[in-house]
Amino acid sequence: MPVRSRARSAGRREPPTATPPSCAREGVSTSIAAATSATASSDDLVGFAASACRAPLAESWLVGGATTTGANDLIELANPGSVPATVQLSAYGSQGVSTPPSGQNIVIAAGERRIVPLAGLLLGEESPVVRVVSSGAPVHAALQTSVTRVLLPGGVDQVAPTAQADTSLVMPGVRVIATGVGQAGTVLRLLAPGADASATVTLVPVDAATPAPAAFDIPLTAGLPTAVDLTGNAAGVYTVEVSATAPVVGATWSTTGFGEGADFAWYAAAPEIADPSVVAVAPGSGAAVVLAAGTSDASVTLTPVEGGDPVSTTVAAGSSAALSVAAGVFRLETTAPVHAAVTYAGASALASYPLWPADAAASAVTVLP
């Protein structure tokens, strides 16, 4: 069953999979934001997870999890609309793409949700990627992932979807933690779904005192997920940037360790935010908003919507910065496009979710005759 223990939210109190990031009020599009966090503490499930509400999508990608021994991963599909949705799941693994019967023609009634075990789509995969396509109504997809190592629970997380494949991916706030020899504690997973590609991976330290690793290239075969070990870099917090010659999807996994009380997080790619947006920070230890600037310097301000002092920072072009924040809902304003994520780091607790721009901030659609 999905994690429900000690769940808390910032902003609206509806379940995160059923709340869109904007709504109409008196005919005007109005931004809303919500996020939730949960701590699991039981004999077989331990860890901290956090996620944010976002709009349902007709197509999305879930990059994360595994179907090897000890993994117990669940795909959550929710239909917040007023008509039924029919969902098709395509699974990418070491043998390429497949369309297993258990992932086809999944009907989700309006206002309902369905749970699909990831292992029911493909078994024994270390680096699966799932494409979610919906007809009839858009759906919200997420992946709840957990692992048990030799009877010891090794963490839990809620993996956010990626809206579409792109030639540029930005994953802010990835935490690289020192691990034992031979242990891959930070791993980047990439997939080029349509064509062979070459990807350049760059790690940008959030702390200027951390040495910046050299960028490197990796080849990607169409339809085959690729895992890249990033553990050899200095411990710290980074923004992982991927530039590819063909559209790709990806996410980065990191863990606090491999023993008792360990937790892990999946850092999904964050979309660009250019216009004022309302964002939510769920309660959690060491919460921070990590920002990554593009080709221009960006002055970013987070203003609590319920009152309080704003926090601001300037992020130089091509660099990253972090703002420590309390739980709440904020108005994010920036002078230049940025990518952003909320990250958490504490004792036996690791989590992250990307921040998306509000629909209300989107440009008007022009209809031509």
mmCIF file of C-alpha atoms in Angstrom, residues 175-188 203 210-214 216 228-236 238 253-254:
data_model
loop_
_atom_site.group_PDB
_atom_site.id
_atom_site.type_symbol
_atom_site.label_atom_id
_atom_site.label_comp_id
_atom_site.label_asym_id
_atom_site.label_seq_id
_atom_site.Cartn_x
_atom_site.Cartn_y
_atom_site.Cartn_z
ATOM 1 C CA ARG A 175 23.311 14.936 -2.658
ATOM 2 C CA VAL A 176 26.454 12.838 -3.145
ATOM 3 C CA ILE A 177 27.318 11.025 0.082
ATOM 4 C CA ALA A 178 30.541 9.149 0.773
ATOM 5 C CA THR A 179 29.995 5.378 0.798
ATOM 6 C CA GLY A 180 32.094 2.289 1.298
ATOM 7 C CA VAL A 181 34.426 0.898 -1.343
ATOM 8 C CA GLY A 182 32.502 -0.773 -4.139
ATOM 9 C CA GLN A 183 29.155 0.745 -3.123
ATOM 10 C CA ALA A 184 27.385 2.910 -5.717
ATOM 11 C CA GLY A 185 25.703 5.514 -3.545
ATOM 12 C CA THR A 186 24.751 7.998 -6.291
ATOM 13 C CA VAL A 187 23.576 6.804 -9.715
ATOM 14 C CA LEU A 188 22.277 8.719 -12.745
ATOM 15 C CA LEU A 203 27.885 18.288 -12.096
ATOM 16 C CA THR A 210 33.307 22.041 -3.517
ATOM 17 C CA PRO A 211 35.513 21.290 -6.530
ATOM 18 C CA ALA A 212 33.610 21.008 -9.799
ATOM 19 C CA PRO A 213 34.127 17.628 -11.505
ATOM 20 C CA ALA A 214 34.971 17.541 -15.187
ATOM 21 C CA PHE A 216 31.931 13.682 -19.344
ATOM 22 C CA VAL A 228 26.056 5.987 -14.535
ATOM 23 C CA ASP A 229 27.819 5.807 -11.150
ATOM 24 C CA LEU A 230 28.520 9.305 -9.754
ATOM 25 C CA THR A 231 29.826 8.127 -6.384
ATOM 26 C CA GLY A 232 33.476 8.954 -7.098
ATOM 27 C CA ASN A 233 32.866 12.697 -6.855
ATOM 28 C CA ALA A 234 33.510 14.711 -3.699
ATOM 29 C CA ALA A 235 30.704 14.530 -1.131
ATOM 30 C CA GLY A 236 28.363 17.494 -1.407
ATOM 31 C CA TYR A 238 25.227 19.240 -6.899
ATOM 32 C CA TRP A 253 19.320 8.261 -7.166
ATOM 33 C CA SER A 254 21.260 8.820 -3.938
#
